[in-house]
mmCIF file of N, CA and C in Angstrom:
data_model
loop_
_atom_site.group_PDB
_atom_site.id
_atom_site.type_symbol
_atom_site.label_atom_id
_atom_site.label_comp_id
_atom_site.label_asym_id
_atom_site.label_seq_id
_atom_site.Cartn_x
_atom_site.Cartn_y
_atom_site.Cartn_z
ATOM 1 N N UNK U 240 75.269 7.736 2.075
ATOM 2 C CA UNK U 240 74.193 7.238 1.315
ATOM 3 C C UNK U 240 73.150 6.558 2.180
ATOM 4 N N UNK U 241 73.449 5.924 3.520
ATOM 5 C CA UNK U 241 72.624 5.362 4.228
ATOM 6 C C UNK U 241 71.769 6.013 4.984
ATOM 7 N N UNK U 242 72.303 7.255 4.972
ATOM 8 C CA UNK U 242 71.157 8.308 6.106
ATOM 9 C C UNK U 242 70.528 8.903 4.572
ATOM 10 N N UNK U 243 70.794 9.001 3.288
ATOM 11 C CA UNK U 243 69.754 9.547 2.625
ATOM 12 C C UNK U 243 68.737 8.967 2.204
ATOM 13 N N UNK U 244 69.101 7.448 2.410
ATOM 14 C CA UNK U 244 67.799 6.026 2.247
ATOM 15 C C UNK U 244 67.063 6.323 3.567
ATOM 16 N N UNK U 245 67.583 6.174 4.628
ATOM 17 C CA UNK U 245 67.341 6.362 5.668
ATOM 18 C C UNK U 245 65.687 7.522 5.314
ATOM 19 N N UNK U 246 66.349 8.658 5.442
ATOM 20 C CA UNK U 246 65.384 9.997 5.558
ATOM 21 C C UNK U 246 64.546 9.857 4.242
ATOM 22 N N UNK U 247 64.603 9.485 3.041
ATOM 23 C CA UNK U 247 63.906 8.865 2.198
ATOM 24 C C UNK U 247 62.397 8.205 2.483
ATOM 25 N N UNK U 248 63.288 6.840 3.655
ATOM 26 C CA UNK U 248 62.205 5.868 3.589
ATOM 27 C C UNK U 248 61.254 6.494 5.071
ATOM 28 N N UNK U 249 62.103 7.173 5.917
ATOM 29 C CA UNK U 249 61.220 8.019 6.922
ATOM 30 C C UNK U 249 60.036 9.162 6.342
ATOM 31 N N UNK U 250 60.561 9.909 5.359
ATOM 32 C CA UNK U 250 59.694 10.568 4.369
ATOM 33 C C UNK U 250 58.478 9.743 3.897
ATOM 34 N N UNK U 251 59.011 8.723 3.279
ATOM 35 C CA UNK U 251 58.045 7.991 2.600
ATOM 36 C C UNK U 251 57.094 7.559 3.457
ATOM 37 N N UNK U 252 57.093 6.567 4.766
ATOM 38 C CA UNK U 252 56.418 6.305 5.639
ATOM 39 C C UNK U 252 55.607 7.171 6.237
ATOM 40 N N UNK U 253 55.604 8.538 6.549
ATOM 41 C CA UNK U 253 55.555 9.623 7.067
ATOM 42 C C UNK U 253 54.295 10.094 6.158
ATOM 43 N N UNK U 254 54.443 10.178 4.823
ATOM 44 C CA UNK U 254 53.638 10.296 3.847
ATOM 45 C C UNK U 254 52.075 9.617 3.953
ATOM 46 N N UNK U 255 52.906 7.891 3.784
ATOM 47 C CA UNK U 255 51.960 6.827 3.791
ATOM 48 C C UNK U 255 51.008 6.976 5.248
ATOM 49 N N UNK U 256 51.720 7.473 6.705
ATOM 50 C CA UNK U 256 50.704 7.325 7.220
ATOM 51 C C UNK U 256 49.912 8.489 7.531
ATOM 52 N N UNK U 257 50.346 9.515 6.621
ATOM 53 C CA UNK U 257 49.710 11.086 6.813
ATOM 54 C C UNK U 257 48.179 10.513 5.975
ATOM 55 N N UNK U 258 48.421 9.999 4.802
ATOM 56 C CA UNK U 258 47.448 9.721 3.471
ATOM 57 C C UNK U 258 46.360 8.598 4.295
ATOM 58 N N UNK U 259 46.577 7.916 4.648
ATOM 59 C CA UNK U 259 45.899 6.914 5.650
ATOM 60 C C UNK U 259 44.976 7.397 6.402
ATOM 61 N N UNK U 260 45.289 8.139 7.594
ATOM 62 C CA UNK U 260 44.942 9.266 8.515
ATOM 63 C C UNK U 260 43.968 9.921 7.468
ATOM 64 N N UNK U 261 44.170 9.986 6.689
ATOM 65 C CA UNK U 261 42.962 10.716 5.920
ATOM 66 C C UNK U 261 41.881 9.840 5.318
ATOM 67 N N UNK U 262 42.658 9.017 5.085
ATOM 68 C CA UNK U 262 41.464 8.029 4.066
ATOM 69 C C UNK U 262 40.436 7.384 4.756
ATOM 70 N N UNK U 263 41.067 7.019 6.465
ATOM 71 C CA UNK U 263 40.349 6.494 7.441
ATOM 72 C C UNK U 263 39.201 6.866 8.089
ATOM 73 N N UNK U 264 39.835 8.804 7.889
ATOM 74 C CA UNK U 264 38.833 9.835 8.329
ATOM 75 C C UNK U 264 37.304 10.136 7.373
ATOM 76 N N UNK U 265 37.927 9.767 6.392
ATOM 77 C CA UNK U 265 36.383 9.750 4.951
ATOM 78 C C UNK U 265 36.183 8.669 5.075
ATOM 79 N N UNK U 266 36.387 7.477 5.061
ATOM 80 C CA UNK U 266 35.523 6.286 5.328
ATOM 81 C C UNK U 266 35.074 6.419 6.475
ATOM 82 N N UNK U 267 35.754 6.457 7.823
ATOM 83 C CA UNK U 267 34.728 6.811 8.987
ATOM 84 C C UNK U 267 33.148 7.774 8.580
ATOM 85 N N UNK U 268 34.190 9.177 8.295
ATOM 86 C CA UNK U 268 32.674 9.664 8.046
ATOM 87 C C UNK U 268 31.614 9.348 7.410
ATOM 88 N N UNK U 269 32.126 8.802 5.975
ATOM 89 C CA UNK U 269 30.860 8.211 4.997
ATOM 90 C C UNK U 269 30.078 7.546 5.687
ATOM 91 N N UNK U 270 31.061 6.166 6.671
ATOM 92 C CA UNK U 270 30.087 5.004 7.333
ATOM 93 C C UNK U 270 29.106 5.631 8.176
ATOM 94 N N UNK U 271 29.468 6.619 8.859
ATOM 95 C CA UNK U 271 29.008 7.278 10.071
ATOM 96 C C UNK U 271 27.177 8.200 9.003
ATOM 97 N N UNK U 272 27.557 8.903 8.047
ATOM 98 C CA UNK U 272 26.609 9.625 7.308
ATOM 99 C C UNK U 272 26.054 8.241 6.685
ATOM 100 N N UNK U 273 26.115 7.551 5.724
ATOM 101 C CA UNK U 273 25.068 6.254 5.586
ATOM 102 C C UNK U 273 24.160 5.747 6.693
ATOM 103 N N UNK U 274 24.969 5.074 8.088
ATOM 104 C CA UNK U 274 24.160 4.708 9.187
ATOM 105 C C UNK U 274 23.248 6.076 9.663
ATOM 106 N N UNK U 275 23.390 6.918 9.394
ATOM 107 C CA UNK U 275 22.281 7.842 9.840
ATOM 108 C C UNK U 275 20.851 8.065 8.873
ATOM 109 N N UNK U 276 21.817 7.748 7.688
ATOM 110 C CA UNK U 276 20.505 7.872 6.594
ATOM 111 C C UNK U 276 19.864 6.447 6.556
ATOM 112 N N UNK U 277 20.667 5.452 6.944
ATOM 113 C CA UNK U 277 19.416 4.513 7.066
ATOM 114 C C UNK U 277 18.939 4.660 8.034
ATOM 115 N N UNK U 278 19.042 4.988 9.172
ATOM 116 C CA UNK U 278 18.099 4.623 10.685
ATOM 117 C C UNK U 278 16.805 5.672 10.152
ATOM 118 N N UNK U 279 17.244 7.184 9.275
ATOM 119 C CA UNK U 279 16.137 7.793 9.083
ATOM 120 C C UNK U 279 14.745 7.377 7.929
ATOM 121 N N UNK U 280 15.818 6.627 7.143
ATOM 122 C CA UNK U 280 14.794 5.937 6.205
ATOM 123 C C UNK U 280 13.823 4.902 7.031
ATOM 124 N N UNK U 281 14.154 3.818 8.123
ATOM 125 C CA UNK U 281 13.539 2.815 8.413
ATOM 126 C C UNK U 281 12.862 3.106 8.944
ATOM 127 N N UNK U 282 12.810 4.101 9.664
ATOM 128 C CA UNK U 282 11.731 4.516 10.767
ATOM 129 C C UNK U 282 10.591 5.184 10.138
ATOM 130 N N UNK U 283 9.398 4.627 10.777
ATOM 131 C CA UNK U 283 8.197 5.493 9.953
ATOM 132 C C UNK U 283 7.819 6.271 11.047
ATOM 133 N N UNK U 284 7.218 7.516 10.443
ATOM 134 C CA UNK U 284 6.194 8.653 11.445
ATOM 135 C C UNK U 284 5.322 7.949 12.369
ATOM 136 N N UNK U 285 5.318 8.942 13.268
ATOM 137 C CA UNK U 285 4.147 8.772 14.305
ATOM 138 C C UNK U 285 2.671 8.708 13.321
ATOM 139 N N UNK U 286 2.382 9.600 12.544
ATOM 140 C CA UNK U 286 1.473 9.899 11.739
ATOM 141 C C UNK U 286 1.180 8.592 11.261
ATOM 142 N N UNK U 287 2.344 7.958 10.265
ATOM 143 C CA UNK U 287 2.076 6.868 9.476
ATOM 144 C C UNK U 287 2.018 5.722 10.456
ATOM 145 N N UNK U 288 2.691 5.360 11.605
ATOM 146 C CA UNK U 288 2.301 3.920 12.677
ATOM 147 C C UNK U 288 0.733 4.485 12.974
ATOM 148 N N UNK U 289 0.175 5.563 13.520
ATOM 149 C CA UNK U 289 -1.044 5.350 13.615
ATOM 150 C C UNK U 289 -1.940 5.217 12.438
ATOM 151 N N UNK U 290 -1.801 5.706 11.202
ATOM 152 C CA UNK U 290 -2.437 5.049 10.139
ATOM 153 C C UNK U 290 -2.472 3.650 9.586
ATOM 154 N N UNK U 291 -1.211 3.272 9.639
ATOM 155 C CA UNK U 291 -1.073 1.770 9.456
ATOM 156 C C UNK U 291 -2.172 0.812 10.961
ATOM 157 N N UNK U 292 -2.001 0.806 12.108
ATOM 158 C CA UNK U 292 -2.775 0.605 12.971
ATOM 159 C C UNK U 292 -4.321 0.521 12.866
ATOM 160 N N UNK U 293 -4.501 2.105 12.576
ATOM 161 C CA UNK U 293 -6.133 2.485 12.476
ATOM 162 C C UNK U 293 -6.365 1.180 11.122
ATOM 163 N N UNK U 294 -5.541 0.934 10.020
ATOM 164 C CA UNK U 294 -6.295 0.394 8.757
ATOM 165 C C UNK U 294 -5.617 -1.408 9.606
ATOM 166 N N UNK U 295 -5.432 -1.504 10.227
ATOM 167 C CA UNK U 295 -5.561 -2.804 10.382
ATOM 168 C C UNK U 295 -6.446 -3.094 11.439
ATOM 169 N N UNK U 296 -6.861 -2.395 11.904
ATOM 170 C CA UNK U 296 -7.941 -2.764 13.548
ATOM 171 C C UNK U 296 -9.309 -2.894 12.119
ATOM 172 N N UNK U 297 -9.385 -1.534 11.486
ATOM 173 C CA UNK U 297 -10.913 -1.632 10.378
ATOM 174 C C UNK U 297 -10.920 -2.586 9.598
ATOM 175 N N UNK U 298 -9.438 -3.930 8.896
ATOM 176 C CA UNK U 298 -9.351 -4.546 8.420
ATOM 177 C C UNK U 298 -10.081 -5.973 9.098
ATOM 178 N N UNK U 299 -9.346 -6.119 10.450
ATOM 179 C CA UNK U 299 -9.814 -6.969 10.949
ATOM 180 C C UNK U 299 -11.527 -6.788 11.794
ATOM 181 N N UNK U 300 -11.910 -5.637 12.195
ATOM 182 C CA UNK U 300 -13.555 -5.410 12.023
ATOM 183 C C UNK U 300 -14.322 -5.690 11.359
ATOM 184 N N UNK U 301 -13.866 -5.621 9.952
ATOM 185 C CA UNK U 301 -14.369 -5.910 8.613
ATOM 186 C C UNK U 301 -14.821 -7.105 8.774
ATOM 187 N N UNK U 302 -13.765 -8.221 8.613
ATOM 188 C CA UNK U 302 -13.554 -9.261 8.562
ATOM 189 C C UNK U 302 -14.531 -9.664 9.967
ATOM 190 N N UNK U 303 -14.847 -9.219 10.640
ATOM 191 C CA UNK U 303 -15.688 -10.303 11.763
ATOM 192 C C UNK U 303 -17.020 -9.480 11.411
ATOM 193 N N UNK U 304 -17.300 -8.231 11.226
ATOM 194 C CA UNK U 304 -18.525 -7.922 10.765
ATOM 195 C C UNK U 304 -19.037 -8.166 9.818
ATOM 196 N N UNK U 305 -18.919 -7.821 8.927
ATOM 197 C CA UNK U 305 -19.434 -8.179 7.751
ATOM 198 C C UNK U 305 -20.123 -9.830 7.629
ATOM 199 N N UNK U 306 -19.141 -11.093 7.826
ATOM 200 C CA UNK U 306 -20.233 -12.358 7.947
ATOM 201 C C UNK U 306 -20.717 -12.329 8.863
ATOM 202 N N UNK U 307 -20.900 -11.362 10.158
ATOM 203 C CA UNK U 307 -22.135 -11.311 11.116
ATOM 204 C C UNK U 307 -23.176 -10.786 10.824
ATOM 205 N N UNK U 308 -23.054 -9.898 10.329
ATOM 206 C CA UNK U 308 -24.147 -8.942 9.381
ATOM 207 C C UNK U 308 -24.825 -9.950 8.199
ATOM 208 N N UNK U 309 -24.199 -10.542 7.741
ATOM 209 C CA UNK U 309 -24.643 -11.008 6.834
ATOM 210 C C UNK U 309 -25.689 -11.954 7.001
ATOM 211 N N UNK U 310 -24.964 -12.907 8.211
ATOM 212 C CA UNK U 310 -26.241 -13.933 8.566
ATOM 213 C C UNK U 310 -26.930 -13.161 9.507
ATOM 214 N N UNK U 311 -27.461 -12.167 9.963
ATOM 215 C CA UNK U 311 -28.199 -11.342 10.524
ATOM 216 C C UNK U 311 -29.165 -11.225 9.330
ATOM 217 N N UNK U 312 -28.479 -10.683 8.534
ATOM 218 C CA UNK U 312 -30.084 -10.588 7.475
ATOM 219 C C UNK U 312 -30.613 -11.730 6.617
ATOM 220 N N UNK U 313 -29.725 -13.003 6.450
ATOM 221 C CA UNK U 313 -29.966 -13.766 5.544
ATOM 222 C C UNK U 313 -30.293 -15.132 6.853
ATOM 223 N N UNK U 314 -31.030 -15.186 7.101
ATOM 224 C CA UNK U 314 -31.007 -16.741 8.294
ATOM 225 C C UNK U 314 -30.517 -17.700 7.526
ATOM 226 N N UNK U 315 -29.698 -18.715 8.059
ATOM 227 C CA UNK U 315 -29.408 -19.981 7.039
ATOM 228 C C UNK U 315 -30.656 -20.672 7.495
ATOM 229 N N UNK U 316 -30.915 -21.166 5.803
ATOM 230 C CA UNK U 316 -32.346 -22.030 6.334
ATOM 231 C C UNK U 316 -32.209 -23.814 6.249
ATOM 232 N N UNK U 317 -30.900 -23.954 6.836
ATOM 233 C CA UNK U 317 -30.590 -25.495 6.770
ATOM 234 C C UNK U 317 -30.881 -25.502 8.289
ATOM 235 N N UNK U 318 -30.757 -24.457 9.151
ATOM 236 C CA UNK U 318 -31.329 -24.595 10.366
ATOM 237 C C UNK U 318 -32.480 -24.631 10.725
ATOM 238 N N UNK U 319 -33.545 -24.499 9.747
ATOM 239 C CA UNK U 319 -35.241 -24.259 10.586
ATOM 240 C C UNK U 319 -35.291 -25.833 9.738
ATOM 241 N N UNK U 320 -35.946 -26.340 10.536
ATOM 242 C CA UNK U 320 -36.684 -27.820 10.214
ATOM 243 C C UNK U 320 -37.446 -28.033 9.477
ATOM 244 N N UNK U 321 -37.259 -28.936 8.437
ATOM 245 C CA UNK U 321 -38.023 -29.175 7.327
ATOM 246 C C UNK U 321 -39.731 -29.178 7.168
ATOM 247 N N UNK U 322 -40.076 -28.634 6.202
ATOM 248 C CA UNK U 322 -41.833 -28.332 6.593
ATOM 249 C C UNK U 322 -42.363 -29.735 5.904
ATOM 250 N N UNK U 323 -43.498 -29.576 6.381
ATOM 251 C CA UNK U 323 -44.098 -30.784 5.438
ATOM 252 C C UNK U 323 -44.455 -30.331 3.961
ATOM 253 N N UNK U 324 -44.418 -31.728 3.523
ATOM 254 C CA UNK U 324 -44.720 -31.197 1.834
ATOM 255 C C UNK U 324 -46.177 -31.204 1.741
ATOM 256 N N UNK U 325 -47.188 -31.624 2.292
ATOM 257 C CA UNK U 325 -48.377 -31.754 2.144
ATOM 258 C C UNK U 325 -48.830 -33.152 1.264
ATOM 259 N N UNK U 326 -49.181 -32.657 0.441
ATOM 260 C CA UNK U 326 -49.352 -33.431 -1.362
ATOM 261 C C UNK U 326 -48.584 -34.128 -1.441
ATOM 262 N N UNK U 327 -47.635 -33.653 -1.235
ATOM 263 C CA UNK U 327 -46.841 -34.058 -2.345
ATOM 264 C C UNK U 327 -45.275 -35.059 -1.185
ATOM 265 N N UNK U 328 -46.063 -35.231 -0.358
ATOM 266 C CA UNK U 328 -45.178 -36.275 0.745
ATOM 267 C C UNK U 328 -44.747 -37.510 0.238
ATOM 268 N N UNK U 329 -45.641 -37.900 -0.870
ATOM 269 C CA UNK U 329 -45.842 -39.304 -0.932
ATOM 270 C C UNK U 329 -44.431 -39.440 -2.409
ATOM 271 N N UNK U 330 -44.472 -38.151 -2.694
ATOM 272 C CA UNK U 330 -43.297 -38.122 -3.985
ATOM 273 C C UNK U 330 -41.666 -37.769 -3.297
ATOM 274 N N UNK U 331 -41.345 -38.067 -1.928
ATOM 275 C CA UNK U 331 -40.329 -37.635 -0.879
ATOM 276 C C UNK U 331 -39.629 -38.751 -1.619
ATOM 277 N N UNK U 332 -39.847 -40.039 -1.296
ATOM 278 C CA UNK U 332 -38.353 -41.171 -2.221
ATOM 279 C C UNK U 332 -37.911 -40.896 -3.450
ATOM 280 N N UNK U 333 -39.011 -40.297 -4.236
ATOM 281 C CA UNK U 333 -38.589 -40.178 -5.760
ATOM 282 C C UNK U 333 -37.234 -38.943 -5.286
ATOM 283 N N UNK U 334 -37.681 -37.963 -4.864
ATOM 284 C CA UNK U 334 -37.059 -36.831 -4.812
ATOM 285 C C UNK U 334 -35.643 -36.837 -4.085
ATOM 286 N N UNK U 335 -35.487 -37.701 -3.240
ATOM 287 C CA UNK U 335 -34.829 -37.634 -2.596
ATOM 288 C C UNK U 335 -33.401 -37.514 -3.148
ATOM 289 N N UNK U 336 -32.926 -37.799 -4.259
ATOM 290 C CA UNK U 336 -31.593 -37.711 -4.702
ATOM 291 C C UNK U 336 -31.525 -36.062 -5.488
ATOM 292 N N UNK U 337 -32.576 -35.404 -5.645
ATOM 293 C CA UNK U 337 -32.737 -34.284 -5.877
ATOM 294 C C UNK U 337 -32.216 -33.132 -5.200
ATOM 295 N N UNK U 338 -31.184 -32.393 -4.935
ATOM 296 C CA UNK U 338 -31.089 -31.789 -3.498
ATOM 297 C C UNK U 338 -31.479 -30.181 -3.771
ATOM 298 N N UNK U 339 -32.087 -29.959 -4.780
ATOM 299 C CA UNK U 339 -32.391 -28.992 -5.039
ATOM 300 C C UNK U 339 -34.071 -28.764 -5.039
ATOM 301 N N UNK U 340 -34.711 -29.783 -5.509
ATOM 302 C CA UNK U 340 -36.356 -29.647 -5.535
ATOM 303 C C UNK U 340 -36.634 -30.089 -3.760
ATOM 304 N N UNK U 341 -35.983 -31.001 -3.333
ATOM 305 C CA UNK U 341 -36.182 -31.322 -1.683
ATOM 306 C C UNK U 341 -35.715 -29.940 -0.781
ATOM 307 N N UNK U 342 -34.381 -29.288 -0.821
ATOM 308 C CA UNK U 342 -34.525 -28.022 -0.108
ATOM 309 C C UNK U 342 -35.338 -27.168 -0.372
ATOM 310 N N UNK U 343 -35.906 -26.967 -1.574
ATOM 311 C CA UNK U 343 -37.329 -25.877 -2.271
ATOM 312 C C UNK U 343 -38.551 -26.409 -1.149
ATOM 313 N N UNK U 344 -38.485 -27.549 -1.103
ATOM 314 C CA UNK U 344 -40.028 -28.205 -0.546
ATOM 315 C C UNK U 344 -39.646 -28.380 1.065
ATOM 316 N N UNK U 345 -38.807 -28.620 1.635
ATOM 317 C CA UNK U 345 -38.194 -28.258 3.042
ATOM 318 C C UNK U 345 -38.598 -26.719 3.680
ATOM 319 N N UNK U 346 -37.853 -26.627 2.761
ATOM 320 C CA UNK U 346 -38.138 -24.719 3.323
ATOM 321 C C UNK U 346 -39.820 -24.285 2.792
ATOM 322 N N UNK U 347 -40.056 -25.260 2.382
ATOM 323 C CA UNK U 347 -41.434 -24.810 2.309
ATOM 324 C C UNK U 347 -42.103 -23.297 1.000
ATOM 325 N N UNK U 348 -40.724 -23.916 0.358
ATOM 326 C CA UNK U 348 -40.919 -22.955 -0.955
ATOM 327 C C UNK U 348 -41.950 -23.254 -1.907
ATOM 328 N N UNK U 349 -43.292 -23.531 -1.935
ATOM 329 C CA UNK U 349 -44.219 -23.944 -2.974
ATOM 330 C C UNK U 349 -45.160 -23.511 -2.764
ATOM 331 N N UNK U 350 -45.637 -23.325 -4.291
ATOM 332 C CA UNK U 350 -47.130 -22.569 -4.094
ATOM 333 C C UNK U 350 -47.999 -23.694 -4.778
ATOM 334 N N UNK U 351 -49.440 -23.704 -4.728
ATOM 335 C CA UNK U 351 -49.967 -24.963 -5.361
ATOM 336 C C UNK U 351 -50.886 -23.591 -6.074
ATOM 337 N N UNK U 352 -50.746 -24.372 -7.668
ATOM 338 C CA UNK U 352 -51.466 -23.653 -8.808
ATOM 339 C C UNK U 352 -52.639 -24.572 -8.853
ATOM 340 N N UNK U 353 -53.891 -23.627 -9.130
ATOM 341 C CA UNK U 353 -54.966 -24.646 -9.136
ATOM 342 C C UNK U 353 -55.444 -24.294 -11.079
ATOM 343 N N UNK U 354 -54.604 -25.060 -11.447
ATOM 344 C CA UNK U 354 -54.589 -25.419 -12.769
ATOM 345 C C UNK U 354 -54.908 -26.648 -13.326
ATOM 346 N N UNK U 355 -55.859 -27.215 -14.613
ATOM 347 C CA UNK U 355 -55.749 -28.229 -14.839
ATOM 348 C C UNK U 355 -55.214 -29.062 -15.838
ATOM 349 N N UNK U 356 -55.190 -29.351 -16.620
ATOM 350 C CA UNK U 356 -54.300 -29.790 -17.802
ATOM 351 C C UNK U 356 -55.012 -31.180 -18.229
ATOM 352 N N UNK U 357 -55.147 -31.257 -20.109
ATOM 353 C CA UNK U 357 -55.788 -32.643 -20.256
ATOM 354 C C UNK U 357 -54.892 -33.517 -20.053
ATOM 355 N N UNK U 358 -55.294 -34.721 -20.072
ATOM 356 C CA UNK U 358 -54.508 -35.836 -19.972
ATOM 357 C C UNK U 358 -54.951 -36.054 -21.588
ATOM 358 N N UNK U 359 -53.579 -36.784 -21.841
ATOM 359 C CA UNK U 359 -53.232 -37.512 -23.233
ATOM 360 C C UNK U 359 -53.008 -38.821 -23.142
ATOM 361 N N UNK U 360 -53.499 -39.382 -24.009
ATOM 362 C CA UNK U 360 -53.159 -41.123 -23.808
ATOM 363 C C UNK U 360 -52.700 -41.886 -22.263
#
């Protein structure tokens, strides 16, 4: 009875590490086929790194041209020095908390209407 436990449990073992040997061999492979499909997913084309590239060099061009261009055509006029008001110099304190009728008259934005108007009381 002891050699048929015996050859039994040699069978059995024999089994267990035949089934193993296999199971080891499909998980190897799976791991092995996943790591390939990710390295192919992560990687982008030659095609697409130079597109991504080209749109970030025009991104950042953008970005420095465009407000160069801009004050190219628009001068800021907090830089040219205030003009005289003429006339109307003597009304500079009233105005002064005004910052909208004083930059008009700075920059020398006024036209003088030669209009007259009655006086009332």
């Amino acid at each position: 009875m002891a050699e048929s436990e015996e050859k039994l449990l040699k069978d059995y073992f024999q089994k267990i590490d035949a089934e193993a040997e296999e199971i080891l061999d499909v998980k190897l492979d799976t791991a092995i086929r996943k790591g390939m499909q990710q390295g192919n997913r992560s990687r982008l084309s030659f095609r697409k790194k130079y597109a991504v590239v080209v749109l970030v060099v025009l991104a950042f061009a953008l970005l420095i041209i465009v407000p160069w261009a801009n004050q190219m055509i628009n001068p800021v006029r907090a830089q040219l020095p205030p003009k005289s008001w003429g006339q109307l110099e003597v009304f500079r304190p009233v105005i002064a908390n005004n910052l909208t009728i004083k930059s008009a008259l700075d920059a020398g934005m006024m036209k003088e209407v030669n209009i007259s108007s009655p006086e009332v009381d």
